[in-house]
Short mmCIF file of C-alpha atoms in Angstrom, two decimals:
data_model
loop_
_atom_site.label_atom_id
_atom_site.label_comp_id
_atom_site.label_asym_id
_atom_site.label_seq_id
_atom_site.Cartn_x
_atom_site.Cartn_y
_atom_site.Cartn_z
CA VAL X 286 -96.50 40.73 5.44
CA PRO X 287 -99.37 41.29 3.13
CA GLN X 288 -97.64 44.15 1.46
CA ASN X 289 -94.38 42.35 0.74
CA GLY X 290 -93.11 43.42 -2.80
CA ARG X 291 -92.28 39.83 -3.65
CA ASN X 292 -95.44 38.03 -2.74
CA PHE X 293 -96.41 37.75 -6.24
CA GLU X 294 -93.38 35.40 -6.93
CA TYR X 295 -93.53 33.35 -3.67
CA ILE X 296 -95.42 29.86 -3.47
CA SER X 297 -95.38 29.85 0.33
CA GLY X 298 -99.17 30.00 0.49
CA GLU X 299 -101.59 31.86 2.80
CA ASP X 300 -100.87 29.70 5.59
CA PRO X 301 -97.96 27.44 6.85
CA TYR X 302 -99.70 24.18 5.93
CA LEU X 303 -100.57 25.47 2.44
CA GLY X 304 -97.10 26.49 1.76
CA TYR X 305 -95.93 22.88 3.00
CA VAL X 306 -98.07 21.27 0.61
CA MET X 307 -97.66 23.49 -2.44
CA VAL X 308 -93.97 23.62 -2.67
CA GLN X 309 -93.46 19.94 -2.96
CA PRO X 310 -94.90 19.18 -6.45
CA ALA X 311 -93.22 22.36 -7.82
CA ILE X 312 -89.83 21.14 -6.56
CA ARG X 313 -90.45 17.54 -7.59
CA GLY X 314 -91.53 18.81 -11.14
CA ILE X 315 -88.41 21.15 -11.48
CA GLN X 316 -86.02 18.49 -10.48
CA SER X 317 -87.70 15.73 -12.60
CA LYS X 318 -86.15 17.81 -15.67
CA GLY X 319 -82.54 17.50 -14.33
CA VAL X 320 -82.65 21.05 -12.82
CA ILE X 321 -81.73 21.67 -9.27
CA ALA X 322 -84.43 23.62 -7.41
CA ASN X 323 -83.55 26.26 -5.07
CA ALA X 324 -85.87 27.22 -2.00
CA LYS X 325 -85.68 30.94 -0.93
CA HIS X 326 -85.41 33.12 0.99
CA TYR X 327 -84.37 31.27 4.12
CA VAL X 328 -85.70 32.69 6.43
CA ASN X 329 -87.91 35.59 7.69
CA ASN X 330 -87.40 37.54 4.65
CA ASN X 331 -91.00 38.77 5.03
CA GLN X 332 -90.41 42.34 3.71
CA GLU X 333 -88.52 44.15 1.18
CA THR X 334 -88.31 47.45 3.10
CA ASN X 335 -84.68 47.70 4.62
CA ARG X 336 -84.29 43.99 3.71
CA GLN X 337 -80.55 44.27 3.85
CA THR X 338 -80.48 45.74 7.36
CA VAL X 339 -83.67 44.85 9.22
CA SER X 340 -83.59 42.32 12.13
CA GLU X 341 -86.68 39.78 12.31
CA ASP X 342 -86.89 39.03 15.97
CA VAL X 343 -88.93 35.79 15.68
CA ASP X 344 -89.06 33.21 18.73
CA GLU X 345 -88.28 29.58 18.12
CA ARG X 346 -91.95 28.40 18.42
CA THR X 347 -93.18 30.86 15.81
CA GLN X 348 -90.42 29.85 13.52
CA PHE X 349 -91.47 26.19 13.54
CA GLU X 350 -95.21 26.85 13.56
CA ILE X 351 -95.41 29.83 11.05
CA TYR X 352 -92.30 30.35 9.04
CA TYR X 353 -90.56 27.03 8.77
CA PRO X 354 -93.19 24.79 7.38
CA PRO X 355 -92.75 25.84 3.52
CA PHE X 356 -89.12 25.14 3.93
CA GLU X 357 -89.79 21.80 5.71
CA GLY X 358 -91.98 20.96 2.67
CA ALA X 359 -89.00 21.58 0.43
CA VAL X 360 -86.82 19.44 2.57
CA ALA X 361 -89.43 16.64 2.30
CA ALA X 362 -89.43 17.08 -1.49
CA GLU X 363 -85.65 16.68 -1.42
CA VAL X 364 -84.81 20.14 -2.69
CA GLY X 365 -81.17 20.41 -3.87
CA SER X 366 -80.39 23.78 -2.56
CA MET X 367 -81.54 26.68 -0.25
CA MET X 368 -80.75 30.31 -0.30
CA CYS X 369 -80.20 32.23 2.83
CA SER X 370 -81.69 35.70 3.00
CA TYR X 371 -80.33 39.46 3.37
CA ASN X 372 -82.02 40.10 6.59
CA LYS X 373 -80.72 39.55 10.06
CA ILE X 374 -82.58 37.21 12.53
CA ARG X 375 -82.59 38.07 16.20
CA GLY X 376 -79.51 40.29 15.39
CA ASN X 377 -77.52 37.88 13.48
CA TRP X 378 -77.18 37.77 9.71
CA SER X 379 -79.22 35.18 8.17
CA CYS X 380 -76.31 33.66 6.13
CA GLU X 381 -74.26 33.39 9.12
CA ASN X 382 -77.00 32.32 11.72
CA SER X 383 -75.88 28.94 13.05
CA GLU X 384 -79.39 28.50 14.87
CA THR X 385 -81.47 28.81 11.75
CA LEU X 386 -78.90 27.35 9.25
CA GLN X 387 -76.81 24.61 11.01
CA ARG X 388 -79.14 23.61 13.87
CA ASP X 389 -82.71 23.99 12.55
CA LEU X 390 -82.33 23.54 8.80
CA LYS X 391 -79.65 20.87 8.56
CA GLU X 392 -79.80 18.97 11.88
CA ARG X 393 -83.38 19.41 13.00
CA MET X 394 -85.08 19.31 9.56
CA GLY X 395 -82.46 16.90 8.03
CA PHE X 396 -81.84 19.05 4.94
CA GLU X 397 -79.15 17.29 2.99
CA GLY X 398 -78.58 19.75 0.10
CA TRP X 399 -76.43 23.09 0.25
CA VAL X 400 -77.08 26.41 1.29
CA MET X 401 -76.05 29.47 -1.03
CA SER X 402 -76.25 33.04 -0.05
CA ASP X 403 -78.43 35.52 -1.74
CA TRP X 404 -76.48 37.89 -3.87
CA GLY X 405 -74.12 39.81 -1.72
CA ALA X 406 -75.61 38.43 1.50
CA THR X 407 -72.34 36.87 2.77
CA HIS X 408 -70.74 38.84 5.60
CA SER X 409 -68.10 36.61 6.79
CA THR X 410 -66.46 33.10 6.20
CA SER X 411 -69.53 31.36 7.89
CA ILE X 412 -69.11 27.84 6.82
CA ASN X 413 -69.16 26.54 10.40
CA ALA X 414 -72.56 28.44 10.80
CA GLY X 415 -74.11 26.37 7.72
CA LEU X 416 -73.35 28.47 4.77
CA ASP X 417 -71.95 26.32 1.95
CA GLN X 418 -71.59 28.77 -1.05
CA GLU X 419 -71.17 32.36 -1.31
CA MET X 420 -72.72 34.10 -4.23
CA PRO X 421 -71.56 35.72 -6.38
CA GLY X 422 -67.84 35.71 -6.11
CA ALA X 423 -65.50 34.45 -3.27
CA ASP X 424 -64.90 37.55 -1.03
CA TYR X 425 -65.10 35.30 2.00
CA MET X 426 -65.38 31.66 0.93
CA GLY X 427 -62.33 31.74 -1.26
CA ALA X 428 -58.92 32.74 0.02
CA GLY X 429 -60.62 33.54 3.40
CA LEU X 430 -61.76 29.95 3.63
CA GLN X 431 -58.31 28.68 2.76
CA SER X 432 -56.76 30.88 5.54
CA LEU X 433 -59.49 29.72 8.02
CA TYR X 434 -58.66 26.11 7.33
CA ASP X 435 -54.91 26.68 7.59
CA GLN X 436 -55.32 28.42 11.01
CA GLY X 437 -57.45 25.32 12.11
CA GLY X 438 -60.62 27.39 12.20
CA VAL X 439 -62.53 24.80 10.13
CA THR X 440 -62.11 21.06 9.90
CA LEU X 441 -61.61 19.03 6.75
CA ALA X 442 -64.61 17.22 7.64
CA LYS X 443 -66.68 20.42 7.47
CA LEU X 444 -65.19 21.17 3.96
CA GLN X 445 -65.99 17.80 2.76
CA ASP X 446 -69.45 18.07 4.07
CA SER X 447 -70.20 21.29 2.11
CA ALA X 448 -68.63 19.81 -0.97
CA THR X 449 -70.63 16.70 -0.64
CA ARG X 450 -73.90 18.71 -0.10
CA ILE X 451 -73.14 20.45 -3.50
CA PHE X 452 -72.14 17.56 -5.48
CA VAL X 453 -74.59 14.91 -4.52
CA PRO X 454 -77.69 16.85 -5.92
CA MET X 455 -75.81 17.48 -9.12
CA PHE X 456 -75.13 13.76 -9.56
CA ALA X 457 -78.48 12.65 -8.27
CA LEU X 458 -80.23 14.78 -10.97
CA GLY X 459 -77.87 13.95 -13.77
CA VAL X 460 -76.17 17.42 -14.19
CA PHE X 461 -72.89 15.73 -15.07
CA ASP X 462 -74.56 12.97 -17.18
CA THR X 463 -76.51 15.40 -19.45
CA PRO X 464 -74.88 18.70 -19.38
CA ASN X 465 -76.98 21.64 -20.29
CA ASN X 466 -75.10 23.66 -22.83
CA ASN X 467 -78.08 25.94 -23.77
CA PRO X 468 -77.29 29.73 -23.62
CA ILE X 469 -79.33 31.76 -21.15
CA ALA X 470 -81.12 33.64 -24.02
CA THR X 471 -82.65 30.39 -25.43
CA ASN X 472 -86.54 30.57 -25.84
CA VAL X 473 -88.08 27.79 -24.08
CA THR X 474 -91.52 28.96 -24.77
CA SER X 475 -94.01 26.44 -26.30
CA ALA X 476 -97.65 26.64 -27.39
CA ALA X 477 -98.62 23.99 -24.83
CA HIS X 478 -96.99 26.01 -22.10
CA ASN X 479 -98.64 29.16 -23.04
CA GLU X 480 -102.01 27.59 -22.97
CA LEU X 481 -101.36 26.14 -19.67
CA ALA X 482 -100.14 29.42 -18.26
CA ARG X 483 -103.27 31.15 -19.51
CA ASN X 484 -105.77 28.52 -18.07
CA LEU X 485 -104.00 28.71 -14.70
CA SER X 486 -104.31 32.40 -14.67
CA VAL X 487 -107.96 32.30 -15.64
CA ARG X 488 -108.76 29.70 -12.98
CA ALA X 489 -106.77 31.73 -10.39
CA THR X 490 -108.34 35.24 -11.06
CA VAL X 491 -111.87 34.65 -12.32
CA LEU X 492 -114.06 34.45 -9.26
CA LEU X 493 -117.45 34.69 -10.77
CA LYS X 494 -118.81 33.62 -14.09
CA ASN X 495 -122.14 34.61 -15.67
CA GLU X 496 -122.96 30.97 -16.39
CA GLY X 497 -126.65 30.27 -16.86
CA GLY X 498 -127.28 34.00 -16.51
CA VAL X 499 -126.72 34.07 -12.79
CA LEU X 500 -125.85 37.83 -13.06
CA PRO X 501 -128.58 40.45 -13.25
CA ILE X 502 -127.44 41.64 -16.73
CA ARG X 503 -130.06 42.08 -19.30
CA THR X 504 -127.69 41.64 -22.29
CA ALA X 505 -130.25 42.69 -24.94
CA ALA X 506 -130.67 45.99 -23.22
CA VAL X 507 -127.05 46.81 -23.00
CA LYS X 508 -126.12 49.45 -25.55
CA ASN X 509 -123.40 51.56 -23.87
CA ILE X 510 -120.53 49.94 -22.02
CA ALA X 511 -117.94 52.21 -20.25
CA MET X 512 -114.47 50.65 -19.43
CA ILE X 513 -112.69 52.88 -16.96
CA GLY X 514 -109.27 52.61 -15.58
CA ALA X 515 -105.75 52.34 -17.35
CA GLN X 516 -105.71 48.82 -16.48
CA ALA X 517 -108.50 48.00 -18.81
CA ALA X 518 -106.02 48.76 -21.71
CA ALA X 519 -102.74 47.90 -19.97
CA PRO X 520 -103.29 45.36 -17.44
CA ILE X 521 -100.62 44.55 -14.91
CA VAL X 522 -99.60 40.83 -15.48
CA HIS X 523 -96.52 40.47 -13.52
CA GLY X 524 -94.30 42.09 -10.81
CA GLY X 525 -90.79 43.40 -11.06
CA GLY X 526 -87.34 42.22 -10.13
CA SER X 527 -85.42 38.94 -10.55
CA GLY X 528 -88.85 37.06 -10.38
CA GLN X 529 -90.35 39.00 -13.18
CA VAL X 530 -91.43 36.72 -16.15
CA VAL X 531 -92.63 38.62 -19.44
CA PRO X 532 -95.58 36.65 -20.76
CA TYR X 533 -95.64 35.47 -24.42
CA TYR X 534 -98.64 37.59 -25.06
CA THR X 535 -101.10 39.64 -23.12
CA SER X 536 -104.71 40.31 -23.84
CA SER X 537 -106.29 43.38 -22.39
CA PRO X 538 -109.87 43.45 -21.23
CA TYR X 539 -110.42 46.48 -23.55
CA ALA X 540 -109.14 44.76 -26.59
CA ALA X 541 -110.88 41.44 -25.79
CA ILE X 542 -114.30 43.09 -25.20
CA LEU X 543 -113.88 44.99 -28.65
CA GLN X 544 -113.08 41.71 -30.21
CA HIS X 545 -116.04 39.85 -28.63
CA LEU X 546 -118.35 42.60 -29.75
CA GLY X 547 -117.05 42.69 -33.13
CA ILE X 548 -115.82 46.35 -32.89
CA ALA X 549 -112.82 47.35 -34.84
CA PRO X 550 -110.05 48.81 -32.51
CA PRO X 551 -109.27 52.52 -32.74
CA THR X 552 -107.44 53.42 -36.01
CA SER X 553 -103.85 54.82 -36.05
CA ASN X 554 -101.59 56.20 -38.44
CA CYS X 555 -98.82 53.59 -37.79
CA SER X 556 -95.97 56.11 -38.24
CA ASP X 557 -97.55 57.00 -41.57
CA GLY X 558 -95.82 53.76 -42.81
CA HIS X 559 -92.24 55.28 -42.02
CA PHE X 560 -90.50 53.24 -39.28
CA MET X 561 -87.29 53.97 -37.35
CA ASP X 562 -84.80 51.24 -38.22
CA ASN X 563 -81.95 50.46 -35.76
CA THR X 564 -83.79 52.39 -32.84
CA ASP X 565 -85.29 51.14 -29.53
CA PHE X 566 -87.54 52.92 -27.08
CA TYR X 567 -85.73 51.47 -24.25
CA ASN X 568 -88.08 51.86 -21.22
CA THR X 569 -90.83 49.82 -19.49
CA ASP X 570 -93.66 52.64 -19.18
CA ASN X 571 -96.97 50.83 -19.31
CA GLN X 572 -95.15 48.20 -21.31
CA THR X 573 -96.76 45.10 -22.71
CA SER X 574 -95.65 42.66 -25.20
CA ALA X 575 -97.00 40.20 -27.90
CA PRO X 576 -95.67 38.29 -30.85
CA ALA X 577 -95.68 40.13 -34.26
CA ALA X 578 -94.54 38.86 -37.61
CA ASP X 579 -93.32 42.21 -38.68
CA VAL X 580 -93.06 45.96 -37.56
CA ALA X 581 -96.39 46.87 -39.40
CA ALA X 582 -98.09 44.07 -37.25
CA CYS X 583 -96.49 45.55 -34.29
CA CYS X 584 -98.00 48.87 -34.80
CA ALA X 585 -101.38 47.34 -35.56
CA LEU X 586 -101.10 45.78 -32.09
CA CYS X 587 -100.11 49.22 -30.75
CA ALA X 588 -103.27 50.66 -32.07
CA GLN X 589 -105.36 48.15 -30.22
CA ASN X 590 -103.91 49.22 -26.82
CA SER X 591 -105.25 52.59 -25.81
CA LEU X 592 -102.23 53.41 -23.75
CA CYS X 593 -99.73 52.57 -26.37
CA THR X 594 -98.08 55.44 -28.38
CA HIS X 595 -94.78 54.06 -29.10
CA PHE X 596 -93.54 50.57 -29.96
CA SER X 597 -90.34 48.62 -30.67
CA TRP X 598 -90.06 45.40 -32.51
CA THR X 599 -87.26 43.00 -32.22
CA LYS X 600 -86.03 41.23 -35.31
CA ASP X 601 -84.77 38.18 -33.70
CA ALA X 602 -87.66 37.23 -31.46
CA SER X 603 -90.28 38.96 -33.51
CA THR X 604 -91.80 40.40 -30.39
CA CYS X 605 -93.67 43.70 -30.24
CA TRP X 606 -92.96 45.83 -27.20
CA MET X 607 -95.75 48.51 -26.72
CA LYS X 608 -95.12 51.56 -24.49
CA SER X 609 -96.92 54.66 -23.33
CA ASP X 610 -93.96 57.08 -24.37
CA GLY X 611 -90.75 57.15 -26.44
CA LYS X 612 -88.30 57.60 -23.47
CA GLY X 613 -84.80 56.04 -23.42
CA GLN X 614 -84.47 56.08 -27.16
CA ARG X 615 -81.07 54.38 -28.11
CA THR X 616 -79.42 52.67 -31.18
CA ASP X 617 -80.00 48.93 -31.48
CA THR X 618 -79.47 47.09 -34.87
CA ASN X 619 -81.90 44.33 -33.71
CA VAL X 620 -84.86 46.83 -33.20
CA VAL X 621 -87.23 48.75 -35.41
CA SER X 622 -89.48 51.32 -33.76
CA GLY X 623 -92.43 53.65 -34.57
CA ILE X 624 -95.02 56.06 -33.19
CA CYS X 625 -98.66 55.11 -33.14
CA ALA X 626 -100.95 58.10 -32.77
CA LYS X 627 -104.58 57.32 -32.25
CA ASP X 628 -107.32 59.19 -34.08
CA GLY X 629 -110.67 60.22 -32.96
CA PRO X 630 -112.54 59.54 -29.71
CA SER X 631 -112.44 56.43 -27.71
CA LYS X 632 -116.00 55.45 -28.27
CA SER X 633 -116.40 52.66 -30.60
CA CYS X 634 -119.51 50.96 -31.88
CA ASN X 635 -120.45 47.80 -33.72
CA GLN X 636 -123.17 47.43 -36.45
CA ALA X 637 -125.72 46.40 -33.80
CA GLY X 638 -125.38 49.62 -32.01
CA VAL X 639 -123.51 48.42 -29.05
CA CYS X 640 -120.80 50.94 -28.02
CA VAL X 641 -117.72 50.86 -25.86
CA THR X 642 -116.13 53.92 -24.24
CA PHE X 643 -112.79 53.81 -22.72
CA SER X 644 -111.55 56.28 -20.21
CA ASP X 645 -108.25 56.03 -18.36
CA GLY X 646 -109.76 57.40 -15.30
CA GLY X 647 -107.46 60.29 -15.12
CA ASP X 648 -110.25 62.87 -15.00
CA VAL X 649 -112.34 61.37 -12.15
CA ASP X 650 -115.38 63.69 -12.72
CA ALA X 651 -115.44 62.88 -16.40
CA ALA X 652 -115.16 59.19 -15.60
CA ALA X 653 -118.03 59.47 -13.16
CA ARG X 654 -120.34 61.10 -15.73
CA LEU X 655 -119.36 58.49 -18.27
CA ALA X 656 -120.23 55.58 -15.82
CA GLN X 657 -123.54 57.33 -15.05
CA ALA X 658 -124.46 57.60 -18.70
CA SER X 659 -123.72 53.92 -19.45
CA ASP X 660 -125.64 50.78 -19.09
CA ILE X 661 -122.80 48.96 -17.60
CA ALA X 662 -119.41 50.58 -16.23
CA LEU X 663 -116.60 48.26 -15.78
CA VAL X 664 -113.86 49.94 -13.47
CA PHE X 665 -110.32 48.39 -13.47
CA VAL X 666 -107.81 49.22 -10.85
CA GLY X 667 -104.61 47.47 -10.04
CA THR X 668 -101.27 47.86 -8.28
CA THR X 669 -97.95 46.29 -8.90
CA SER X 670 -94.87 45.34 -6.68
CA SER X 671 -91.36 44.55 -7.21
CA GLU X 672 -88.28 43.17 -5.53
CA GLY X 673 -86.66 45.86 -3.47
CA SER X 674 -89.78 47.63 -2.38
CA ASP X 675 -93.04 46.86 -0.64
CA ARG X 676 -96.56 47.93 -1.84
#
């Protein structure tokens, strides 16, 4: 559904065919690096509201025409694994639904990899229904599976089929030939990847450029620019949950326009030079991050962000975490924190007399008056979403 809280992380596309096409190069690219891709969440996990109890009642034709194509694209790209979802489908749990898993996915679509459950989505020893791996743990697929076999409830051939489905992708992609011993905390960021991510973001979000002066803006006559909305200073750049990826750096529209016009950012006292060692403001309130060589540089970055009043700098990763408050203060020997109190009004001007005034929009009447008094008013609005809840 359009308000699904996890739409930001899905690649299923705006229509079934687009999803079918888009997933294939992504899967091939991932698996070309010796990493087994996982297509999820199979299937009909179209909303986060009541995702662990809702029953999605979808008829067979609609499944194949609307909801299956992205997964069929994954099968065509030889994806190594699939993940079944939390929801029910026509009254039966997705991870023990023999129609969608065994019949449609494995037999009709010809999927040769293995099916793992979403975390905690296993409700029974459902290997005969098409589930190959319970995640995490083995409440049903450990001793329960042994008991089922001992009682003749599952054949040896079925057990061998599940094992084969798991091991074949591992051998095919070289998992055993080139073991990956890197810890989960390994930083795999590179300058090339950062640049690619930025370019992709620009191309995906900028809909109209003022190339050739196409927009009716008389630049020479512009002296007062109003930037209204918290998103101007602290843009939302990702959603929340297990699909959240914190970017290497963020550039707010407010900071970027100030820099473009040659306007110095608002000054701050940067904790008066006294920082809080072994202290972390552990919260995500209006949080953004950027690389910083030291804690002083982190405070300077905070000064450029109109919503930042508190910051925490990590020693090991040289990362500056900027926040709008000091909630969640805790001890951490890897972190140095501080307070960045802004001085003066939000209006800043360059030597040519071009001024930028920022308003977070909290006072609607004041923001309207600011817009009326400006040559150009830029209004920024946004909403975020997260796993576990819809918009």
